[in-house]
Coordinates of C-alpha atoms and ligand atoms in Angstrom, one line a residue:
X143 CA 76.6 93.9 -31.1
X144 CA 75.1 95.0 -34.3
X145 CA 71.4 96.1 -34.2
X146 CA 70.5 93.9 -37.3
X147 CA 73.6 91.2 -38.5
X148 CA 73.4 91.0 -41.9
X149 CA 77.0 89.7 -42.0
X150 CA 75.7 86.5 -39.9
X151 CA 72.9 85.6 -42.4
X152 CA 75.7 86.3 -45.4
X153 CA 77.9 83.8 -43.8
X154 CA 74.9 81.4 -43.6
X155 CA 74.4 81.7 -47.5
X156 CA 77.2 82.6 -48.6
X157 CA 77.8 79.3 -51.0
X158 CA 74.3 79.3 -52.4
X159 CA 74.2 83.0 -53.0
X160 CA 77.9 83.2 -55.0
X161 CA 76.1 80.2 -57.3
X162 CA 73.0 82.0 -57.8
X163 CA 75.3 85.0 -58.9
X164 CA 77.4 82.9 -61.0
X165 CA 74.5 81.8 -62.5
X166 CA 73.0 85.3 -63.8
X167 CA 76.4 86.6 -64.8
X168 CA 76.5 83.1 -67.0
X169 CA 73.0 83.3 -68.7
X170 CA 73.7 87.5 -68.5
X171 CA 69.6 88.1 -68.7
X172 CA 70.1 91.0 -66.4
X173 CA 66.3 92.2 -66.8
X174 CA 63.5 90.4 -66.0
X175 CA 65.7 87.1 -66.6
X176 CA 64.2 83.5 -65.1
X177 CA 64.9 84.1 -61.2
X178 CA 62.3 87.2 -61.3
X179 CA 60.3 85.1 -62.3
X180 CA 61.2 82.0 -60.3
X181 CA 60.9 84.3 -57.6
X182 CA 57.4 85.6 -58.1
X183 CA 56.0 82.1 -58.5
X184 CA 57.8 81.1 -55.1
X185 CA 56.3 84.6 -53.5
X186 CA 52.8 83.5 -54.5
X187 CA 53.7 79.9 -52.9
X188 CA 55.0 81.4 -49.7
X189 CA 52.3 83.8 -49.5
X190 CA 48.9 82.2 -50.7
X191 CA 48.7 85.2 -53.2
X192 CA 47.4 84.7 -56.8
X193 CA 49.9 87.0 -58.0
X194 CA 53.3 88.7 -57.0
X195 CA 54.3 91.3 -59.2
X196 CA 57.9 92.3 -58.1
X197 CA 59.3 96.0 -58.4
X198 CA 62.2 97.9 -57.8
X199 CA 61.3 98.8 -53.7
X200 CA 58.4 99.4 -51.7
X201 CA 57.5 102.9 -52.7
X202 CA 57.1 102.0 -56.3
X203 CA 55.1 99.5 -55.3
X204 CA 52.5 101.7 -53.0
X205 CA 52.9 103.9 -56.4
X206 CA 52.2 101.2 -59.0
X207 CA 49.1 100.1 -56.8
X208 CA 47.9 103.3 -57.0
X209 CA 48.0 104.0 -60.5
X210 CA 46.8 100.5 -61.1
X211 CA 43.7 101.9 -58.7
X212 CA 44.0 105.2 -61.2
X213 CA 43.6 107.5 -57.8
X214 CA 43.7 111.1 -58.7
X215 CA 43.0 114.7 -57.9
X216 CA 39.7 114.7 -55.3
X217 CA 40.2 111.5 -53.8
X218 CA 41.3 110.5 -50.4
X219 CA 43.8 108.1 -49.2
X220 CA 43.8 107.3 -45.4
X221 CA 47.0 106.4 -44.3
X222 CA 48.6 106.4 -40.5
X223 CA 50.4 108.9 -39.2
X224 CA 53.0 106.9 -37.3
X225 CA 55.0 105.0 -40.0
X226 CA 57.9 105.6 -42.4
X227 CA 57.3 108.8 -44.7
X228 CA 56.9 106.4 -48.1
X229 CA 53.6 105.1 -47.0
X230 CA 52.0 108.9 -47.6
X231 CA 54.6 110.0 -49.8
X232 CA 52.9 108.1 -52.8
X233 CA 49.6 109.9 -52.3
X234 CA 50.2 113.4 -53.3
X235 CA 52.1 111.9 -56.2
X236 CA 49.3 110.8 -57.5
X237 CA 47.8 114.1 -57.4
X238 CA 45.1 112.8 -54.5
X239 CA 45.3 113.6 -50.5
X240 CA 46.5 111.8 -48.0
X241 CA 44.6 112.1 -44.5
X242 CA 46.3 110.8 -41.3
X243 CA 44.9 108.4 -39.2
X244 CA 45.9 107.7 -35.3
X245 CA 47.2 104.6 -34.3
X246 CA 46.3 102.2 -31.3
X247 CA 48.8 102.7 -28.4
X248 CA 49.5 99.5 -27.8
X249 CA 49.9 97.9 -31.5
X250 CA 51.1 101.2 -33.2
X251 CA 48.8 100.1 -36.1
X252 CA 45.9 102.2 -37.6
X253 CA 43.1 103.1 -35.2
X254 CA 40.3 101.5 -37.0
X255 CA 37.6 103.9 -35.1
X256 CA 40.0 107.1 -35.8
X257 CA 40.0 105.8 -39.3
X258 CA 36.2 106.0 -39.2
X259 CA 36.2 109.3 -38.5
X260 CA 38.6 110.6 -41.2
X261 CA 36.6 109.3 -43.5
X262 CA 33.4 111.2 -42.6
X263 CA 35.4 114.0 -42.6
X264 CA 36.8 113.6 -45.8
X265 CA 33.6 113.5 -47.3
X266 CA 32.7 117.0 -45.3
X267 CA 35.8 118.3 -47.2
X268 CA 34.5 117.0 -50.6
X269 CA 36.5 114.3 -51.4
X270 CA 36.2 110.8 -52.5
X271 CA 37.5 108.0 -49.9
X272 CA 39.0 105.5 -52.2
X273 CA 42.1 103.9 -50.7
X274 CA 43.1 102.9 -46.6
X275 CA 46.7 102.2 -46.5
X276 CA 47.2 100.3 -43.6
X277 CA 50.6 99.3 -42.4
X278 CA 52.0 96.2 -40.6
X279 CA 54.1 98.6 -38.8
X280 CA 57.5 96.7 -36.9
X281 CA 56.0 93.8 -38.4
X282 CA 52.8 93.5 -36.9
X283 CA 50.1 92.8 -39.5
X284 CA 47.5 95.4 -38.7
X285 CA 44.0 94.7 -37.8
X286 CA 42.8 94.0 -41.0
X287 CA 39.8 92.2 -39.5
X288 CA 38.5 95.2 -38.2
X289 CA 39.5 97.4 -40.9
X290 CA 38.5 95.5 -43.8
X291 CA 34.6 95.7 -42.9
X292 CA 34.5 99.2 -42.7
X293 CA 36.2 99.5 -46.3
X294 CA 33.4 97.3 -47.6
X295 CA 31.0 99.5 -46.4
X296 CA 32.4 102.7 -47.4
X297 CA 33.7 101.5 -50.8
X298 CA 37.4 101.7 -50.0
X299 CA 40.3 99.5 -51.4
X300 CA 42.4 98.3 -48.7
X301 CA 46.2 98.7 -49.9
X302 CA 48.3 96.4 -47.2
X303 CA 51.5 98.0 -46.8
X304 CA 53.5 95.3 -45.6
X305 CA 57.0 96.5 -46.1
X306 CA 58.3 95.5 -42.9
X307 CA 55.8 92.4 -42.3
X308 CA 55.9 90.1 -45.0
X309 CA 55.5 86.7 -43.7
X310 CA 53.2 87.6 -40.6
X311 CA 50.2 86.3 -39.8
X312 CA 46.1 86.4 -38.8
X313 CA 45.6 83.3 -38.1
X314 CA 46.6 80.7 -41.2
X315 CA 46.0 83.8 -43.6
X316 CA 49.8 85.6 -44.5
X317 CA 50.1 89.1 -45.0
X318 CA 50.2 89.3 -49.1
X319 CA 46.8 88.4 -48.8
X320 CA 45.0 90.9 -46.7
X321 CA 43.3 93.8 -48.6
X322 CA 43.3 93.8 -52.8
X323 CA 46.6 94.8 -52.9
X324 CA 49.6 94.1 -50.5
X325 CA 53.1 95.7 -51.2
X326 CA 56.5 94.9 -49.8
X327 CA 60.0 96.0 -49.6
X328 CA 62.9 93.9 -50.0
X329 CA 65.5 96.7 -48.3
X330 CA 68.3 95.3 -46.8
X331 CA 67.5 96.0 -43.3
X332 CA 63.7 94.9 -43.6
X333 CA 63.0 91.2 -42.2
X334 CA 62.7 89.7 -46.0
X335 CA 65.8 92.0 -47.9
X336 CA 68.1 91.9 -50.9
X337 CA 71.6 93.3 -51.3
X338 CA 70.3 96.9 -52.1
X339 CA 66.7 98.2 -53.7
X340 CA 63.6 95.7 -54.1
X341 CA 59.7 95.7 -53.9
X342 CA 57.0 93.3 -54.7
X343 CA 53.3 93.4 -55.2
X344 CA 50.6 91.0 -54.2
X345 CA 47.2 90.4 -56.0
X346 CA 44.2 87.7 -56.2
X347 CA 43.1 90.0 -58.4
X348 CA 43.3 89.3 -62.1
X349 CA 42.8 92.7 -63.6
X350 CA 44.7 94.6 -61.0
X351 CA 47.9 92.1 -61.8
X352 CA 47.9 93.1 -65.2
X353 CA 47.6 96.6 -65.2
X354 CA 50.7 96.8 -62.4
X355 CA 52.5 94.3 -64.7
X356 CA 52.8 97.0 -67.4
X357 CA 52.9 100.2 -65.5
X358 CA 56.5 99.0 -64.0
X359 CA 57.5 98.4 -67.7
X360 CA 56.7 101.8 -69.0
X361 CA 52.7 100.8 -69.6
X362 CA 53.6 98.0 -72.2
X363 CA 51.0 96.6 -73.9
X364 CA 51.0 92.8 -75.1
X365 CA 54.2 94.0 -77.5
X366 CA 56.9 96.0 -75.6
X367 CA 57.3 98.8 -78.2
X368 CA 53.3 99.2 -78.5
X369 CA 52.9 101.2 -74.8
X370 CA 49.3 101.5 -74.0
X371 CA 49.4 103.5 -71.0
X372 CA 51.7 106.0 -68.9
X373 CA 54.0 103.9 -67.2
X374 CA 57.4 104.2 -65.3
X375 CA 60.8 102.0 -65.4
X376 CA 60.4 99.9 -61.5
X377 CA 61.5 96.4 -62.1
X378 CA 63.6 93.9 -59.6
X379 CA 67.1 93.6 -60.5
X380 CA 67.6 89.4 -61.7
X381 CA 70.7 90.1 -59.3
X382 CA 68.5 90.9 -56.7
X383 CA 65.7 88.2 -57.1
X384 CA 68.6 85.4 -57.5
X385 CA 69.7 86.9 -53.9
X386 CA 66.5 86.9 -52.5
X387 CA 66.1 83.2 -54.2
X388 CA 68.3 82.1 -51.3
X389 CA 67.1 84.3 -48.4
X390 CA 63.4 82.9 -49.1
X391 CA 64.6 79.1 -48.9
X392 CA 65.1 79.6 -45.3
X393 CA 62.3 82.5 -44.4
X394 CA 60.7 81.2 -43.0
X395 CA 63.2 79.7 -40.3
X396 CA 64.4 83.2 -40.0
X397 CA 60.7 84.4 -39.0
X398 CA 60.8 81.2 -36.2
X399 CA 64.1 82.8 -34.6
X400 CA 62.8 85.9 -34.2
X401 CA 59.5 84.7 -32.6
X402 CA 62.3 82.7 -30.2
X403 CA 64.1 86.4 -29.6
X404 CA 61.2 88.2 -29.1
X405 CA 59.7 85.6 -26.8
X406 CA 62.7 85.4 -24.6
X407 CA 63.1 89.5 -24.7
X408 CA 59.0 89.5 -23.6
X409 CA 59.6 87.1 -20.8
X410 CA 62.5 88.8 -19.4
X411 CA 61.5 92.6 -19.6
X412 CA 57.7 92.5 -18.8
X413 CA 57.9 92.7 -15.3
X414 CA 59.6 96.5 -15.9
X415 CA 58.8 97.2 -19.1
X416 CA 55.8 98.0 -21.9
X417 CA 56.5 95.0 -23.9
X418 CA 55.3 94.4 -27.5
X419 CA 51.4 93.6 -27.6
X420 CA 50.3 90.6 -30.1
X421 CA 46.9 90.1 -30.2
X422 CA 45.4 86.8 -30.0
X423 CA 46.1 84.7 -34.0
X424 CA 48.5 87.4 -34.9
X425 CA 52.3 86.9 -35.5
X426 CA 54.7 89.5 -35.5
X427 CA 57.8 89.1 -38.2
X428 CA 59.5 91.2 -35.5
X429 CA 60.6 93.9 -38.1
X430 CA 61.7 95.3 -34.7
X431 CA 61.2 95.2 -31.1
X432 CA 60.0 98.2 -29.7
X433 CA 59.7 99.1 -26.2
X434 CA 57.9 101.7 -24.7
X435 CA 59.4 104.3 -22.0
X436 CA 57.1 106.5 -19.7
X437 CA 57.8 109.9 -21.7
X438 CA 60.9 111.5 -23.9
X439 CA 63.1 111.8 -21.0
X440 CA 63.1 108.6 -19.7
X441 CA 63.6 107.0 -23.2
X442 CA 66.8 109.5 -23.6
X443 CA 67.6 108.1 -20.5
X444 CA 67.4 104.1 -21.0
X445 CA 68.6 104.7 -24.2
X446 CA 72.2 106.6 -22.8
X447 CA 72.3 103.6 -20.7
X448 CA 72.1 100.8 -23.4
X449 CA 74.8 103.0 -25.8
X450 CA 77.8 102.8 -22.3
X451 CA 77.0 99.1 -22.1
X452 CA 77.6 99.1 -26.0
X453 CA 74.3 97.8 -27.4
X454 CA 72.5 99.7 -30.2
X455 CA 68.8 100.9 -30.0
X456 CA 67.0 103.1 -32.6
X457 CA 64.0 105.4 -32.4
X458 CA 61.2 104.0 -35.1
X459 CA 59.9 107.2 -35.2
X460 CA 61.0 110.2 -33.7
X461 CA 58.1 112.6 -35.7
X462 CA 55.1 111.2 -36.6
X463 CA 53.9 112.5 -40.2
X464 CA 51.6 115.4 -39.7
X465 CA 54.2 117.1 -38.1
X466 CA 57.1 117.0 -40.5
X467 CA 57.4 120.1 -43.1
X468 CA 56.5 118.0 -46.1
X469 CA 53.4 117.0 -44.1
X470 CA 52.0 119.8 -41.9
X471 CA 49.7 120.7 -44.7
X472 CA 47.8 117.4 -44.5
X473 CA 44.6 116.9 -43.3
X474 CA 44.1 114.6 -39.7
X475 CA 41.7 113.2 -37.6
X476 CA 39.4 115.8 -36.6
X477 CA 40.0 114.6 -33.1
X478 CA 43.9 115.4 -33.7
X479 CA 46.8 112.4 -33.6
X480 CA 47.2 112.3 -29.4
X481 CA 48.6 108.8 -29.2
X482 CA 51.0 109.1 -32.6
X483 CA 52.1 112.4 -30.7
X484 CA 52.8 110.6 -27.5
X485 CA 54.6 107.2 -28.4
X486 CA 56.5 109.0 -30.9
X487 CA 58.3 110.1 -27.5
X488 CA 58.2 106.9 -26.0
X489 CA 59.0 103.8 -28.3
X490 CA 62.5 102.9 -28.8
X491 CA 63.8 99.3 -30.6
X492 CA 66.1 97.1 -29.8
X493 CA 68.8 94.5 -31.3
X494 CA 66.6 92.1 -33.3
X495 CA 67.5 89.7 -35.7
X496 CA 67.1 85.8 -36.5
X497 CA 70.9 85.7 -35.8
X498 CA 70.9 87.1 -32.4
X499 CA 73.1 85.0 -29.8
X500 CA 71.1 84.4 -26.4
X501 CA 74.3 85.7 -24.5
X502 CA 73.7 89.1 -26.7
X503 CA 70.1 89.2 -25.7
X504 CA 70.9 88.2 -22.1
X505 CA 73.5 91.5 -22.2
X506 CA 70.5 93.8 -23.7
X507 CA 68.1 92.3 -20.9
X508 CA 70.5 92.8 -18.4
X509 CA 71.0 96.7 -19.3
X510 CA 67.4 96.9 -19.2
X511 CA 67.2 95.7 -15.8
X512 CA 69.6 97.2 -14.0
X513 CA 69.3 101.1 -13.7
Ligands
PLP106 C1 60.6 100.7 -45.9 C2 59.2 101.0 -46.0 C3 58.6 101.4 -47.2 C4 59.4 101.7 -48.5 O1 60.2 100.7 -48.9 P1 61.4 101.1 -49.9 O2 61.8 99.7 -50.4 O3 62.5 101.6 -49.0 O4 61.0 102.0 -50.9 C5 57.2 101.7 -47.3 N1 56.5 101.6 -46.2 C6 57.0 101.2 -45.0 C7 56.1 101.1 -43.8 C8 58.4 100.9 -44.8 O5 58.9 100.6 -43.7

């Protein structure tokens, strides 16, 4: 049993994606050629967003927001501490600080009262608040309704770092459209991925569009050799956006068959198990499915048990941020990171893909059942 089948959906597409292939190798327009752009048009579609501006993976495109946002030395960038490294990593680039923010136990998403009270400290420590990075963490979009008030009132731009849940949902509103900026990743493994390194932006915002449009092109001006700013070199492979072409044609399918896994996963384990919460209008794009055990031991324990009966499970995260070296140095809530600290030793995810046979998922509920 593989823990996500990319070989399944392959074998799916196979026929459509060779074309699509064929046809870039044909017109040869390896850079920037008509898919990118056929693809950004049918991002916006899917999305509701004004404007997608793709990139070459998800931590240029944290990066590229935040030059577009011109963040600097002095200001502060509130980002969780439970979440994949590349979500902070793009702050101290920058020059500016990032300050960790708890997450709820029961989402894993930003603590919207913990991030209140980073940003009063941040201001104690003399900085400017200028950017929350929230992050639709295993596919969950956060709680932007929450969060997005208190941005407002405190002058903050809301970044949406949707890497692993493009395509969820609040309601009718898709993530690409929460916040002023919404960035993705197209990584293989995440629920929307190409056949190596991708990213994409999402704007309603004019302005914003057109300054990330020519920082990923080296800060080109209207003529390509005239550069008017400090750029870098971050656009999507044609290859890549001809791939992804195909993947998006059946999306959102794909995001339907995981709801069915994770449904039928839910309905099975809840009775023993801390299943995944959704709150009410939300869906999940099921970047994973992530259990909770009581403590460290325990998930050692369950998870020794799943690896003799042959099925895969990964911890999504061992080490929350603040306490990895690169890290440690960062400021935190001044109430310290308790519940990052304690699911850190308690999640653990299992198989979860759109291509996931109900006997497979009746072998992983069985191994979960049976002690
Ligand atoms: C994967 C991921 C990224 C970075 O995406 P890359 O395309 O690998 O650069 C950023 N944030 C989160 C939450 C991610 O999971």
């Amino acid at each position: 049993m593989q823990f996500i089948d990319l070989a399944a959906q392959q074998a799916r597409l196979k026929d459509k994606i060779d074309a699509r292939i064929q046809a870039v190798l044909a017109h040869g327009k390896y850079i920037l050629g008509p898919e990118v752009a056929e693809l950004e048009e049918r991002l916006s579609a899917f999305c509701g967003a004004r404007h997608t501006i793709t990139c070459a993976n998800g931590t240029d495109a944290l990066l590229l927001a935040l030059m577009a946002l011109d963040i600097r030395g002095g200001d502060a960038v509130f980002v969780p501490a439970f979440t994949f490294a590349a979500t902070a990593e793009v702050v101290p680039c920058m020059g500016a600080v990032p300050i960790m923010v708890d997450c709820d136990p029961d989402t894993f998403n930003m603590d919207p009262e913990s991030l209140k009270r980073c940003i009063v400290m941040a201001r104690e420590m003399g900085l400017t608040p200028k950017v929350v990075i929230p992050v639709d963490l295993f596919g969950l979009p956060a709680d932007y309704t929450a969060i997005e008030p208190i941005a407002r009132d405190e002058g903050l731009t809301v970044i949406a770092d949707s890497a692993q849940g493009f395509g969820g949902r609040i309601g009718n509103k898709v993530t690409g459209t929460f916040g002023q900026i919404t960035t993705t990743s197209f990584f293989p493994a995440k629920p929307l991925g190409c056949y190596g390194d991708g990213g994409a932006i999402f704007t309603d915002d004019d302005n914003l569009a057109e300054l990330m449009t020519s920082y990923r092109f080296h800060g080109k001006g209207d003529y390509k050799y005239d550069n008017v700013r400090i750029g870098m070199n971050s656009r999507l492979d044609t290859l890549q956006a001809a791939i992804l072409l195909e993947k998006l044609a059946v999306y959102e399918e794909e995001i339907e068959a995981r709801q069915r896994v994770a449904e039928r996963y839910s309905s099975a384990l809840a009775p023993r198990w801390s299943v995944p919460t959704v709150p009410g209008r939300m869906l999940s794009v099921w970047a994973q499915y992530t259990l909770k055990a009581e403590d460290r031991a325990a998930r050692d324990a369950v998870m020794a048990r799943l690896k003799e009966a042959g099925i895969p499970s990964v911890v999504y995260y061992p080490m929350p941020l603040h306490q990895q070296t690169a890290y440690k140095a960062f400021p935190v809530d001044p109430d310290g990171l308790p519940v990052s600290e304690e699911v850190a030793g308690q999640v653990f995810s299992l198989p979860m893909h759109p291509y996931l046979s109900e006997a497979d998922q009746d072998r992983v509920i069985e191994a979960l059942l049976t002690d």
